[in-house]
Amino acid sequence: MTKIERKSKFEVPIDYVLNKLFPSADIIFKDTGLDYKTNSIMIRKVVFYGAESSGKTTTMRYLAEEMTKRYKEYSRASYSRGNLEALMTYGWGDEGEDICPINMLCIDDLTGERINRDFVPQIFRLRHIASEVNRRNNGLVVMLIGTHDIFGIDKKIRIEPTFYFYKSVPRNKSDYTLARNIFGDGMLMEFNKYLVDVEDNGLPPNKMMWADRCRVGISTIPLAEKDYLRSIDDKVDE
């Protein structure tokens, strides 16, 4: 088995992504200095593309671990496989649990699922919902929306993300065109070569392409040592 050691001009340390997603606690809880209350809860929304078995859930698990390392008991990571209603209802914790001012809401395999449309607008009300649930005006909400068909999910869910994550190169025309506009031909070709090497050598895909509002890159995703994702799919009857 050949170990892949390809160096790429697009490689960026994963710390760049982590620091964008997870600001320091000093920044999150900074006193506004105002005489009145204002909602200062920070939102990070990620549209996360990846084919089946490309490692989306593995990446979410790593990010949940990194969040927990940074914020410890002040954070909570919740996960659902395609059930937006369960995530938006129970992702903030169960009744009687300690309130966490920092929340990660992860939904995977959203494509093709029956979505309760009543919960779609809540994605645009995350700051207000977090303030109501946690009874405070500062904090952080990170939402990761995993799919293998970006244009197959509601436009209200996928527009204006903080980040795009890609664990594979799309084959359908619409998603490929979007990826090409975001990353350019050079990065797509480089990432596709990496994926071919991974498949040929039977290795797990541990890299992803990403884009925020000012930069693009390819980063290596380590495996989490512990699973901090809290599945909430059993909270709502199917």
JSON list of C-alpha atoms in Angstrom, two decimals:
[
{"chain": "A", "resi": 1, "resn": "MET", "atom": "CA", "xyz": [0.00, 0.00, 0.00]},
{"chain": "A", "resi": 2, "resn": "THR", "atom": "CA", "xyz": [1.42, 3.37, -1.03]},
{"chain": "A", "resi": 3, "resn": "LYS", "atom": "CA", "xyz": [1.26, 6.25, 1.42]},
{"chain": "A", "resi": 4, "resn": "ILE", "atom": "CA", "xyz": [0.17, 9.51, -0.19]},
{"chain": "A", "resi": 5, "resn": "GLU", "atom": "CA", "xyz": [2.62, 12.36, 0.35]},
{"chain": "A", "resi": 6, "resn": "ARG", "atom": "CA", "xyz": [1.50, 14.78, -2.37]},
{"chain": "A", "resi": 7, "resn": "LYS", "atom": "CA", "xyz": [2.27, 18.40, -1.55]},
{"chain": "A", "resi": 8, "resn": "SER", "atom": "CA", "xyz": [-0.15, 20.98, -2.89]},
{"chain": "A", "resi": 9, "resn": "LYS", "atom": "CA", "xyz": [0.03, 24.75, -3.27]},
{"chain": "A", "resi": 10, "resn": "PHE", "atom": "CA", "xyz": [-3.58, 24.78, -2.07]},
{"chain": "A", "resi": 11, "resn": "GLU", "atom": "CA", "xyz": [-2.78, 23.16, 1.30]},
{"chain": "A", "resi": 12, "resn": "VAL", "atom": "CA", "xyz": [-3.73, 25.26, 4.32]},
{"chain": "A", "resi": 13, "resn": "PRO", "atom": "CA", "xyz": [-3.42, 24.08, 7.96]},
{"chain": "A", "resi": 14, "resn": "ILE", "atom": "CA", "xyz": [-6.76, 23.07, 9.44]},
{"chain": "A", "resi": 15, "resn": "ASP", "atom": "CA", "xyz": [-6.13, 25.61, 12.24]},
{"chain": "A", "resi": 16, "resn": "TYR", "atom": "CA", "xyz": [-7.29, 28.36, 9.87]},
{"chain": "A", "resi": 17, "resn": "VAL", "atom": "CA", "xyz": [-10.73, 26.74, 9.62]},
{"chain": "A", "resi": 18, "resn": "LEU", "atom": "CA", "xyz": [-10.88, 25.96, 13.34]},
{"chain": "A", "resi": 19, "resn": "ASN", "atom": "CA", "xyz": [-10.08, 29.52, 14.34]},
{"chain": "A", "resi": 20, "resn": "LYS", "atom": "CA", "xyz": [-12.75, 30.87, 11.99]},
{"chain": "A", "resi": 21, "resn": "LEU", "atom": "CA", "xyz": [-15.39, 28.46, 13.26]},
{"chain": "A", "resi": 22, "resn": "PHE", "atom": "CA", "xyz": [-14.45, 28.67, 16.93]},
{"chain": "A", "resi": 23, "resn": "PRO", "atom": "CA", "xyz": [-13.41, 32.18, 18.08]},
{"chain": "A", "resi": 24, "resn": "SER", "atom": "CA", "xyz": [-11.77, 32.53, 21.46]},
{"chain": "A", "resi": 25, "resn": "ALA", "atom": "CA", "xyz": [-14.03, 32.63, 24.50]},
{"chain": "A", "resi": 26, "resn": "ASP", "atom": "CA", "xyz": [-12.81, 36.18, 25.16]},
{"chain": "A", "resi": 27, "resn": "ILE", "atom": "CA", "xyz": [-14.29, 37.27, 21.82]},
{"chain": "A", "resi": 28, "resn": "ILE", "atom": "CA", "xyz": [-17.53, 35.31, 22.24]},
{"chain": "A", "resi": 29, "resn": "PHE", "atom": "CA", "xyz": [-18.25, 36.64, 25.72]},
{"chain": "A", "resi": 30, "resn": "LYS", "atom": "CA", "xyz": [-16.79, 40.12, 25.31]},
{"chain": "A", "resi": 31, "resn": "ASP", "atom": "CA", "xyz": [-18.69, 42.81, 27.18]},
{"chain": "A", "resi": 32, "resn": "THR", "atom": "CA", "xyz": [-20.31, 45.18, 24.67]},
{"chain": "A", "resi": 33, "resn": "GLY", "atom": "CA", "xyz": [-20.00, 48.09, 27.07]},
{"chain": "A", "resi": 34, "resn": "LEU", "atom": "CA", "xyz": [-23.54, 49.18, 26.19]},
{"chain": "A", "resi": 35, "resn": "ASP", "atom": "CA", "xyz": [-26.15, 50.33, 28.68]},
{"chain": "A", "resi": 36, "resn": "TYR", "atom": "CA", "xyz": [-28.79, 48.19, 26.95]},
{"chain": "A", "resi": 37, "resn": "LYS", "atom": "CA", "xyz": [-29.00, 44.53, 25.97]},
{"chain": "A", "resi": 38, "resn": "THR", "atom": "CA", "xyz": [-28.28, 43.49, 22.40]},
{"chain": "A", "resi": 39, "resn": "ASN", "atom": "CA", "xyz": [-28.07, 40.03, 20.84]},
{"chain": "A", "resi": 40, "resn": "SER", "atom": "CA", "xyz": [-24.36, 39.34, 20.34]},
{"chain": "A", "resi": 41, "resn": "ILE", "atom": "CA", "xyz": [-24.62, 35.60, 19.68]},
{"chain": "A", "resi": 42, "resn": "MET", "atom": "CA", "xyz": [-22.26, 34.61, 16.86]},
{"chain": "A", "resi": 43, "resn": "ILE", "atom": "CA", "xyz": [-23.40, 32.33, 14.01]},
{"chain": "A", "resi": 44, "resn": "ARG", "atom": "CA", "xyz": [-21.27, 30.06, 11.81]},
{"chain": "A", "resi": 45, "resn": "LYS", "atom": "CA", "xyz": [-23.17, 28.19, 9.09]},
{"chain": "A", "resi": 46, "resn": "VAL", "atom": "CA", "xyz": [-21.46, 25.55, 6.95]},
{"chain": "A", "resi": 47, "resn": "VAL", "atom": "CA", "xyz": [-22.86, 23.95, 3.79]},
{"chain": "A", "resi": 48, "resn": "PHE", "atom": "CA", "xyz": [-21.06, 20.61, 3.66]},
{"chain": "A", "resi": 49, "resn": "TYR", "atom": "CA", "xyz": [-21.00, 18.66, 0.36]},
{"chain": "A", "resi": 50, "resn": "GLY", "atom": "CA", "xyz": [-19.85, 15.07, 0.10]},
{"chain": "A", "resi": 51, "resn": "ALA", "atom": "CA", "xyz": [-20.74, 11.85, -1.67]},
{"chain": "A", "resi": 52, "resn": "GLU", "atom": "CA", "xyz": [-21.70, 8.76, 0.32]},
{"chain": "A", "resi": 53, "resn": "SER", "atom": "CA", "xyz": [-18.80, 7.43, 2.43]},
{"chain": "A", "resi": 54, "resn": "SER", "atom": "CA", "xyz": [-16.71, 10.54, 1.74]},
{"chain": "A", "resi": 55, "resn": "GLY", "atom": "CA", "xyz": [-16.25, 11.27, 5.46]},
{"chain": "A", "resi": 56, "resn": "LYS", "atom": "CA", "xyz": [-18.74, 14.03, 6.29]},
{"chain": "A", "resi": 57, "resn": "THR", "atom": "CA", "xyz": [-19.75, 12.52, 9.63]},
{"chain": "A", "resi": 58, "resn": "THR", "atom": "CA", "xyz": [-16.11, 11.78, 10.47]},
{"chain": "A", "resi": 59, "resn": "THR", "atom": "CA", "xyz": [-15.31, 15.45, 9.88]},
{"chain": "A", "resi": 60, "resn": "MET", "atom": "CA", "xyz": [-18.25, 16.58, 12.02]},
{"chain": "A", "resi": 61, "resn": "ARG", "atom": "CA", "xyz": [-17.00, 14.30, 14.80]},
{"chain": "A", "resi": 62, "resn": "TYR", "atom": "CA", "xyz": [-13.53, 15.87, 14.63]},
{"chain": "A", "resi": 63, "resn": "LEU", "atom": "CA", "xyz": [-14.97, 19.40, 14.73]},
{"chain": "A", "resi": 64, "resn": "ALA", "atom": "CA", "xyz": [-17.13, 18.49, 17.72]},
{"chain": "A", "resi": 65, "resn": "GLU", "atom": "CA", "xyz": [-14.05, 17.25, 19.54]},
{"chain": "A", "resi": 66, "resn": "GLU", "atom": "CA", "xyz": [-12.11, 20.43, 18.73]},
{"chain": "A", "resi": 67, "resn": "MET", "atom": "CA", "xyz": [-15.01, 22.57, 19.93]},
{"chain": "A", "resi": 68, "resn": "THR", "atom": "CA", "xyz": [-15.18, 20.60, 23.19]},
{"chain": "A", "resi": 69, "resn": "LYS", "atom": "CA", "xyz": [-11.43, 21.00, 23.73]},
{"chain": "A", "resi": 70, "resn": "ARG", "atom": "CA", "xyz": [-11.77, 24.77, 23.37]},
{"chain": "A", "resi": 71, "resn": "TYR", "atom": "CA", "xyz": [-14.93, 25.41, 25.36]},
{"chain": "A", "resi": 72, "resn": "LYS", "atom": "CA", "xyz": [-15.26, 22.27, 27.52]},
{"chain": "A", "resi": 73, "resn": "GLU", "atom": "CA", "xyz": [-18.51, 22.04, 29.53]},
{"chain": "A", "resi": 74, "resn": "TYR", "atom": "CA", "xyz": [-19.81, 25.27, 28.03]},
{"chain": "A", "resi": 75, "resn": "SER", "atom": "CA", "xyz": [-20.41, 23.56, 24.67]},
{"chain": "A", "resi": 76, "resn": "ARG", "atom": "CA", "xyz": [-22.72, 20.90, 23.24]},
{"chain": "A", "resi": 77, "resn": "ALA", "atom": "CA", "xyz": [-22.67, 19.12, 19.85]},
{"chain": "A", "resi": 78, "resn": "SER", "atom": "CA", "xyz": [-25.89, 17.58, 18.53]},
{"chain": "A", "resi": 79, "resn": "TYR", "atom": "CA", "xyz": [-26.28, 15.41, 15.43]},
{"chain": "A", "resi": 80, "resn": "SER", "atom": "CA", "xyz": [-29.16, 14.23, 13.26]},
{"chain": "A", "resi": 81, "resn": "ARG", "atom": "CA", "xyz": [-29.24, 12.15, 10.12]},
{"chain": "A", "resi": 82, "resn": "GLY", "atom": "CA", "xyz": [-31.61, 14.16, 7.97]},
{"chain": "A", "resi": 83, "resn": "ASN", "atom": "CA", "xyz": [-34.16, 15.11, 10.65]},
{"chain": "A", "resi": 84, "resn": "LEU", "atom": "CA", "xyz": [-34.25, 18.90, 10.72]},
{"chain": "A", "resi": 85, "resn": "GLU", "atom": "CA", "xyz": [-37.26, 18.93, 13.04]},
{"chain": "A", "resi": 86, "resn": "ALA", "atom": "CA", "xyz": [-35.45, 16.85, 15.67]},
{"chain": "A", "resi": 87, "resn": "LEU", "atom": "CA", "xyz": [-32.31, 18.95, 15.39]},
{"chain": "A", "resi": 88, "resn": "MET", "atom": "CA", "xyz": [-34.04, 22.31, 15.75]},
{"chain": "A", "resi": 89, "resn": "THR", "atom": "CA", "xyz": [-36.25, 21.04, 18.58]},
{"chain": "A", "resi": 90, "resn": "TYR", "atom": "CA", "xyz": [-33.85, 18.98, 20.68]},
{"chain": "A", "resi": 91, "resn": "GLY", "atom": "CA", "xyz": [-30.40, 20.08, 19.50]},
{"chain": "A", "resi": 92, "resn": "TRP", "atom": "CA", "xyz": [-30.19, 22.63, 22.31]},
{"chain": "A", "resi": 93, "resn": "GLY", "atom": "CA", "xyz": [-30.28, 19.97, 25.02]},
{"chain": "A", "resi": 94, "resn": "ASP", "atom": "CA", "xyz": [-32.87, 18.06, 27.02]},
{"chain": "A", "resi": 95, "resn": "GLU", "atom": "CA", "xyz": [-35.04, 19.58, 29.71]},
{"chain": "A", "resi": 96, "resn": "GLY", "atom": "CA", "xyz": [-33.12, 19.64, 32.97]},
{"chain": "A", "resi": 97, "resn": "GLU", "atom": "CA", "xyz": [-29.69, 19.60, 31.31]},
{"chain": "A", "resi": 98, "resn": "ASP", "atom": "CA", "xyz": [-27.21, 22.37, 31.95]},
{"chain": "A", "resi": 99, "resn": "ILE", "atom": "CA", "xyz": [-27.51, 25.32, 29.59]},
{"chain": "A", "resi": 100, "resn": "CYS", "atom": "CA", "xyz": [-24.65, 25.55, 27.09]},
{"chain": "A", "resi": 101, "resn": "PRO", "atom": "CA", "xyz": [-23.98, 28.96, 25.52]},
{"chain": "A", "resi": 102, "resn": "ILE", "atom": "CA", "xyz": [-21.98, 27.31, 22.69]},
{"chain": "A", "resi": 103, "resn": "ASN", "atom": "CA", "xyz": [-23.83, 24.87, 20.45]},
{"chain": "A", "resi": 104, "resn": "MET", "atom": "CA", "xyz": [-22.94, 22.87, 17.35]},
{"chain": "A", "resi": 105, "resn": "LEU", "atom": "CA", "xyz": [-25.93, 21.65, 15.32]},
{"chain": "A", "resi": 106, "resn": "CYS", "atom": "CA", "xyz": [-25.01, 18.99, 12.74]},
{"chain": "A", "resi": 107, "resn": "ILE", "atom": "CA", "xyz": [-27.39, 17.54, 10.17]},
{"chain": "A", "resi": 108, "resn": "ASP", "atom": "CA", "xyz": [-26.24, 14.98, 7.62]},
{"chain": "A", "resi": 109, "resn": "ASP", "atom": "CA", "xyz": [-27.83, 13.35, 4.57]},
{"chain": "A", "resi": 110, "resn": "LEU", "atom": "CA", "xyz": [-30.38, 16.15, 4.28]},
{"chain": "A", "resi": 111, "resn": "THR", "atom": "CA", "xyz": [-30.88, 15.45, 0.57]},
{"chain": "A", "resi": 112, "resn": "GLY", "atom": "CA", "xyz": [-34.05, 13.57, -0.28]},
{"chain": "A", "resi": 113, "resn": "GLU", "atom": "CA", "xyz": [-35.41, 13.64, 3.26]},
{"chain": "A", "resi": 114, "resn": "ARG", "atom": "CA", "xyz": [-38.93, 14.77, 4.07]},
{"chain": "A", "resi": 115, "resn": "ILE", "atom": "CA", "xyz": [-38.38, 18.18, 5.63]},
{"chain": "A", "resi": 116, "resn": "ASN", "atom": "CA", "xyz": [-40.92, 19.81, 7.91]},
{"chain": "A", "resi": 117, "resn": "ARG", "atom": "CA", "xyz": [-41.04, 23.24, 6.25]},
{"chain": "A", "resi": 118, "resn": "ASP", "atom": "CA", "xyz": [-42.10, 24.86, 9.50]},
{"chain": "A", "resi": 119, "resn": "PHE", "atom": "CA", "xyz": [-38.54, 24.41, 10.75]},
{"chain": "A", "resi": 120, "resn": "VAL", "atom": "CA", "xyz": [-36.68, 25.80, 7.71]},
{"chain": "A", "resi": 121, "resn": "PRO", "atom": "CA", "xyz": [-37.11, 29.49, 8.71]},
{"chain": "A", "resi": 122, "resn": "GLN", "atom": "CA", "xyz": [-35.59, 28.69, 12.11]},
{"chain": "A", "resi": 123, "resn": "ILE", "atom": "CA", "xyz": [-32.18, 28.43, 10.45]},
{"chain": "A", "resi": 124, "resn": "PHE", "atom": "CA", "xyz": [-32.38, 32.20, 9.94]},
{"chain": "A", "resi": 125, "resn": "ARG", "atom": "CA", "xyz": [-33.45, 32.68, 13.56]},
{"chain": "A", "resi": 126, "resn": "LEU", "atom": "CA", "xyz": [-30.59, 30.80, 15.20]},
{"chain": "A", "resi": 127, "resn": "ARG", "atom": "CA", "xyz": [-29.40, 33.86, 17.13]},
{"chain": "A", "resi": 128, "resn": "HIS", "atom": "CA", "xyz": [-32.87, 34.54, 18.50]},
{"chain": "A", "resi": 129, "resn": "ILE", "atom": "CA", "xyz": [-33.59, 30.88, 19.29]},
{"chain": "A", "resi": 130, "resn": "ALA", "atom": "CA", "xyz": [-30.24, 30.48, 21.06]},
{"chain": "A", "resi": 131, "resn": "SER", "atom": "CA", "xyz": [-30.93, 33.62, 23.09]},
{"chain": "A", "resi": 132, "resn": "GLU", "atom": "CA", "xyz": [-34.37, 32.35, 24.11]},
{"chain": "A", "resi": 133, "resn": "VAL", "atom": "CA", "xyz": [-33.20, 28.82, 24.93]},
{"chain": "A", "resi": 134, "resn": "ASN", "atom": "CA", "xyz": [-30.01, 29.77, 26.77]},
{"chain": "A", "resi": 135, "resn": "ARG", "atom": "CA", "xyz": [-31.47, 32.92, 28.34]},
{"chain": "A", "resi": 136, "resn": "ARG", "atom": "CA", "xyz": [-28.42, 35.00, 27.45]},
{"chain": "A", "resi": 137, "resn": "ASN", "atom": "CA", "xyz": [-27.32, 37.49, 24.79]},
{"chain": "A", "resi": 138, "resn": "ASN", "atom": "CA", "xyz": [-23.90, 36.11, 23.93]},
{"chain": "A", "resi": 139, "resn": "GLY", "atom": "CA", "xyz": [-22.63, 32.74, 22.77]},
{"chain": "A", "resi": 140, "resn": "LEU", "atom": "CA", "xyz": [-21.91, 30.81, 19.58]},
{"chain": "A", "resi": 141, "resn": "VAL", "atom": "CA", "xyz": [-23.94, 28.57, 17.26]},
{"chain": "A", "resi": 142, "resn": "VAL", "atom": "CA", "xyz": [-22.15, 26.50, 14.61]},
{"chain": "A", "resi": 143, "resn": "MET", "atom": "CA", "xyz": [-24.47, 24.74, 12.16]},
{"chain": "A", "resi": 144, "resn": "LEU", "atom": "CA", "xyz": [-23.18, 22.13, 9.70]},
{"chain": "A", "resi": 145, "resn": "ILE", "atom": "CA", "xyz": [-25.54, 21.10, 6.90]},
{"chain": "A", "resi": 146, "resn": "GLY", "atom": "CA", "xyz": [-24.36, 17.90, 5.21]},
{"chain": "A", "resi": 147, "resn": "THR", "atom": "CA", "xyz": [-25.69, 16.91, 1.78]},
{"chain": "A", "resi": 148, "resn": "HIS", "atom": "CA", "xyz": [-24.72, 15.18, -1.46]},
{"chain": "A", "resi": 149, "resn": "ASP", "atom": "CA", "xyz": [-26.96, 17.45, -3.54]},
{"chain": "A", "resi": 150, "resn": "ILE", "atom": "CA", "xyz": [-26.67, 21.13, -2.65]},
{"chain": "A", "resi": 151, "resn": "PHE", "atom": "CA", "xyz": [-29.31, 22.26, -5.14]},
{"chain": "A", "resi": 152, "resn": "GLY", "atom": "CA", "xyz": [-31.61, 19.50, -3.91]},
{"chain": "A", "resi": 153, "resn": "ILE", "atom": "CA", "xyz": [-32.12, 21.23, -0.57]},
{"chain": "A", "resi": 154, "resn": "ASP", "atom": "CA", "xyz": [-34.19, 24.31, 0.13]},
{"chain": "A", "resi": 155, "resn": "LYS", "atom": "CA", "xyz": [-32.55, 27.56, -1.01]},
{"chain": "A", "resi": 156, "resn": "LYS", "atom": "CA", "xyz": [-33.34, 29.11, 2.37]},
{"chain": "A", "resi": 157, "resn": "ILE", "atom": "CA", "xyz": [-31.13, 26.47, 4.00]},
{"chain": "A", "resi": 158, "resn": "ARG", "atom": "CA", "xyz": [-28.11, 26.73, 1.71]},
{"chain": "A", "resi": 159, "resn": "ILE", "atom": "CA", "xyz": [-27.67, 30.46, 0.98]},
{"chain": "A", "resi": 160, "resn": "GLU", "atom": "CA", "xyz": [-25.04, 32.72, 2.57]},
{"chain": "A", "resi": 161, "resn": "PRO", "atom": "CA", "xyz": [-22.94, 30.17, 4.49]},
{"chain": "A", "resi": 162, "resn": "THR", "atom": "CA", "xyz": [-19.85, 31.11, 6.47]},
{"chain": "A", "resi": 163, "resn": "PHE", "atom": "CA", "xyz": [-18.05, 28.16, 4.88]},
{"chain": "A", "resi": 164, "resn": "TYR", "atom": "CA", "xyz": [-18.46, 25.66, 2.08]},
{"chain": "A", "resi": 165, "resn": "PHE", "atom": "CA", "xyz": [-16.88, 22.29, 2.86]},
{"chain": "A", "resi": 166, "resn": "TYR", "atom": "CA", "xyz": [-16.35, 19.72, 0.07]},
{"chain": "A", "resi": 167, "resn": "LYS", "atom": "CA", "xyz": [-15.26, 16.13, 0.75]},
{"chain": "A", "resi": 168, "resn": "SER", "atom": "CA", "xyz": [-15.67, 15.05, -2.88]},
{"chain": "A", "resi": 169, "resn": "VAL", "atom": "CA", "xyz": [-15.88, 16.58, -6.36]},
{"chain": "A", "resi": 170, "resn": "PRO", "atom": "CA", "xyz": [-19.50, 16.76, -7.60]},
{"chain": "A", "resi": 171, "resn": "ARG", "atom": "CA", "xyz": [-20.53, 14.91, -10.74]},
{"chain": "A", "resi": 172, "resn": "ASN", "atom": "CA", "xyz": [-23.94, 16.47, -11.30]},
{"chain": "A", "resi": 173, "resn": "LYS", "atom": "CA", "xyz": [-23.85, 19.60, -13.43]},
{"chain": "A", "resi": 174, "resn": "SER", "atom": "CA", "xyz": [-25.37, 22.10, -10.98]},
{"chain": "A", "resi": 175, "resn": "ASP", "atom": "CA", "xyz": [-23.19, 21.22, -8.00]},
{"chain": "A", "resi": 176, "resn": "TYR", "atom": "CA", "xyz": [-20.06, 20.94, -10.16]},
{"chain": "A", "resi": 177, "resn": "THR", "atom": "CA", "xyz": [-20.66, 24.39, -11.64]},
{"chain": "A", "resi": 178, "resn": "LEU", "atom": "CA", "xyz": [-20.99, 25.85, -8.15]},
{"chain": "A", "resi": 179, "resn": "ALA", "atom": "CA", "xyz": [-17.80, 24.11, -7.01]},
{"chain": "A", "resi": 180, "resn": "ARG", "atom": "CA", "xyz": [-15.96, 25.33, -10.10]},
{"chain": "A", "resi": 181, "resn": "ASN", "atom": "CA", "xyz": [-17.07, 28.91, -9.46]},
{"chain": "A", "resi": 182, "resn": "ILE", "atom": "CA", "xyz": [-15.91, 28.69, -5.84]},
{"chain": "A", "resi": 183, "resn": "PHE", "atom": "CA", "xyz": [-12.61, 26.81, -6.16]},
{"chain": "A", "resi": 184, "resn": "GLY", "atom": "CA", "xyz": [-11.53, 27.12, -9.80]},
{"chain": "A", "resi": 185, "resn": "ASP", "atom": "CA", "xyz": [-10.36, 24.40, -12.18]},
{"chain": "A", "resi": 186, "resn": "GLY", "atom": "CA", "xyz": [-6.87, 24.09, -10.66]},
{"chain": "A", "resi": 187, "resn": "MET", "atom": "CA", "xyz": [-8.03, 23.20, -7.17]},
{"chain": "A", "resi": 188, "resn": "LEU", "atom": "CA", "xyz": [-10.74, 20.85, -8.42]},
{"chain": "A", "resi": 189, "resn": "MET", "atom": "CA", "xyz": [-8.20, 18.97, -10.53]},
{"chain": "A", "resi": 190, "resn": "GLU", "atom": "CA", "xyz": [-5.74, 18.76, -7.62]},
{"chain": "A", "resi": 191, "resn": "PHE", "atom": "CA", "xyz": [-8.39, 17.51, -5.22]},
{"chain": "A", "resi": 192, "resn": "ASN", "atom": "CA", "xyz": [-9.71, 14.99, -7.72]},
{"chain": "A", "resi": 193, "resn": "LYS", "atom": "CA", "xyz": [-6.17, 13.59, -8.18]},
{"chain": "A", "resi": 194, "resn": "TYR", "atom": "CA", "xyz": [-5.94, 13.20, -4.41]},
{"chain": "A", "resi": 195, "resn": "LEU", "atom": "CA", "xyz": [-9.27, 11.33, -4.33]},
{"chain": "A", "resi": 196, "resn": "VAL", "atom": "CA", "xyz": [-8.10, 9.00, -7.10]},
{"chain": "A", "resi": 197, "resn": "ASP", "atom": "CA", "xyz": [-4.95, 8.21, -5.08]},
{"chain": "A", "resi": 198, "resn": "VAL", "atom": "CA", "xyz": [-7.07, 7.55, -1.99]},
{"chain": "A", "resi": 199, "resn": "GLU", "atom": "CA", "xyz": [-9.33, 5.15, -3.87]},
{"chain": "A", "resi": 200, "resn": "ASP", "atom": "CA", "xyz": [-6.47, 3.37, -5.65]},
{"chain": "A", "resi": 201, "resn": "ASN", "atom": "CA", "xyz": [-4.62, 2.79, -2.37]},
{"chain": "A", "resi": 202, "resn": "GLY", "atom": "CA", "xyz": [-7.66, 1.92, -0.23]},
{"chain": "A", "resi": 203, "resn": "LEU", "atom": "CA", "xyz": [-7.09, 4.81, 2.17]},
{"chain": "A", "resi": 204, "resn": "PRO", "atom": "CA", "xyz": [-9.69, 6.87, 4.09]},
{"chain": "A", "resi": 205, "resn": "PRO", "atom": "CA", "xyz": [-10.27, 10.35, 2.62]},
{"chain": "A", "resi": 206, "resn": "ASN", "atom": "CA", "xyz": [-8.83, 12.69, 5.24]},
{"chain": "A", "resi": 207, "resn": "LYS", "atom": "CA", "xyz": [-8.76, 15.96, 3.29]},
{"chain": "A", "resi": 208, "resn": "MET", "atom": "CA", "xyz": [-11.42, 18.47, 2.33]},
{"chain": "A", "resi": 209, "resn": "MET", "atom": "CA", "xyz": [-11.72, 21.56, 0.18]},
{"chain": "A", "resi": 210, "resn": "TRP", "atom": "CA", "xyz": [-13.18, 24.59, 1.88]},
{"chain": "A", "resi": 211, "resn": "ALA", "atom": "CA", "xyz": [-14.05, 28.18, 1.12]},
{"chain": "A", "resi": 212, "resn": "ASP", "atom": "CA", "xyz": [-15.01, 31.06, 3.35]},
{"chain": "A", "resi": 213, "resn": "ARG", "atom": "CA", "xyz": [-15.87, 34.55, 2.15]},
{"chain": "A", "resi": 214, "resn": "CYS", "atom": "CA", "xyz": [-12.28, 35.52, 1.38]},
{"chain": "A", "resi": 215, "resn": "ARG", "atom": "CA", "xyz": [-10.15, 32.39, 1.00]},
{"chain": "A", "resi": 216, "resn": "VAL", "atom": "CA", "xyz": [-10.12, 28.81, -0.33]},
{"chain": "A", "resi": 217, "resn": "GLY", "atom": "CA", "xyz": [-7.93, 25.88, 0.62]},
{"chain": "A", "resi": 218, "resn": "ILE", "atom": "CA", "xyz": [-7.44, 22.15, 1.10]},
{"chain": "A", "resi": 219, "resn": "SER", "atom": "CA", "xyz": [-6.87, 20.90, 4.64]},
{"chain": "A", "resi": 220, "resn": "THR", "atom": "CA", "xyz": [-6.16, 17.57, 6.32]},
{"chain": "A", "resi": 221, "resn": "ILE", "atom": "CA", "xyz": [-8.75, 16.40, 8.86]},
{"chain": "A", "resi": 222, "resn": "PRO", "atom": "CA", "xyz": [-7.39, 14.24, 11.72]},
{"chain": "A", "resi": 223, "resn": "LEU", "atom": "CA", "xyz": [-9.52, 11.51, 13.25]},
{"chain": "A", "resi": 224, "resn": "ALA", "atom": "CA", "xyz": [-11.26, 12.40, 16.48]},
{"chain": "A", "resi": 225, "resn": "GLU", "atom": "CA", "xyz": [-10.01, 10.57, 19.55]},
{"chain": "A", "resi": 226, "resn": "LYS", "atom": "CA", "xyz": [-13.45, 10.70, 21.17]},
{"chain": "A", "resi": 227, "resn": "ASP", "atom": "CA", "xyz": [-16.99, 11.05, 19.85]},
{"chain": "A", "resi": 228, "resn": "TYR", "atom": "CA", "xyz": [-18.71, 14.12, 21.30]},
{"chain": "A", "resi": 229, "resn": "LEU", "atom": "CA", "xyz": [-21.62, 14.11, 18.82]},
{"chain": "A", "resi": 230, "resn": "ARG", "atom": "CA", "xyz": [-24.92, 13.62, 20.61]},
{"chain": "A", "resi": 231, "resn": "SER", "atom": "CA", "xyz": [-27.48, 11.91, 18.34]},
{"chain": "A", "resi": 232, "resn": "ILE", "atom": "CA", "xyz": [-31.03, 13.18, 18.82]},
{"chain": "A", "resi": 233, "resn": "ASP", "atom": "CA", "xyz": [-32.88, 11.25, 16.09]},
{"chain": "A", "resi": 234, "resn": "ASP", "atom": "CA", "xyz": [-34.82, 9.16, 18.60]},
{"chain": "A", "resi": 235, "resn": "LYS", "atom": "CA", "xyz": [-36.41, 12.29, 20.06]},
{"chain": "A", "resi": 236, "resn": "VAL", "atom": "CA", "xyz": [-39.03, 12.62, 17.30]},
{"chain": "A", "resi": 237, "resn": "ASP", "atom": "CA", "xyz": [-41.27, 9.79, 16.16]},
{"chain": "A", "resi": 238, "resn": "GLU", "atom": "CA", "xyz": [-40.75, 9.04, 12.46]}
]
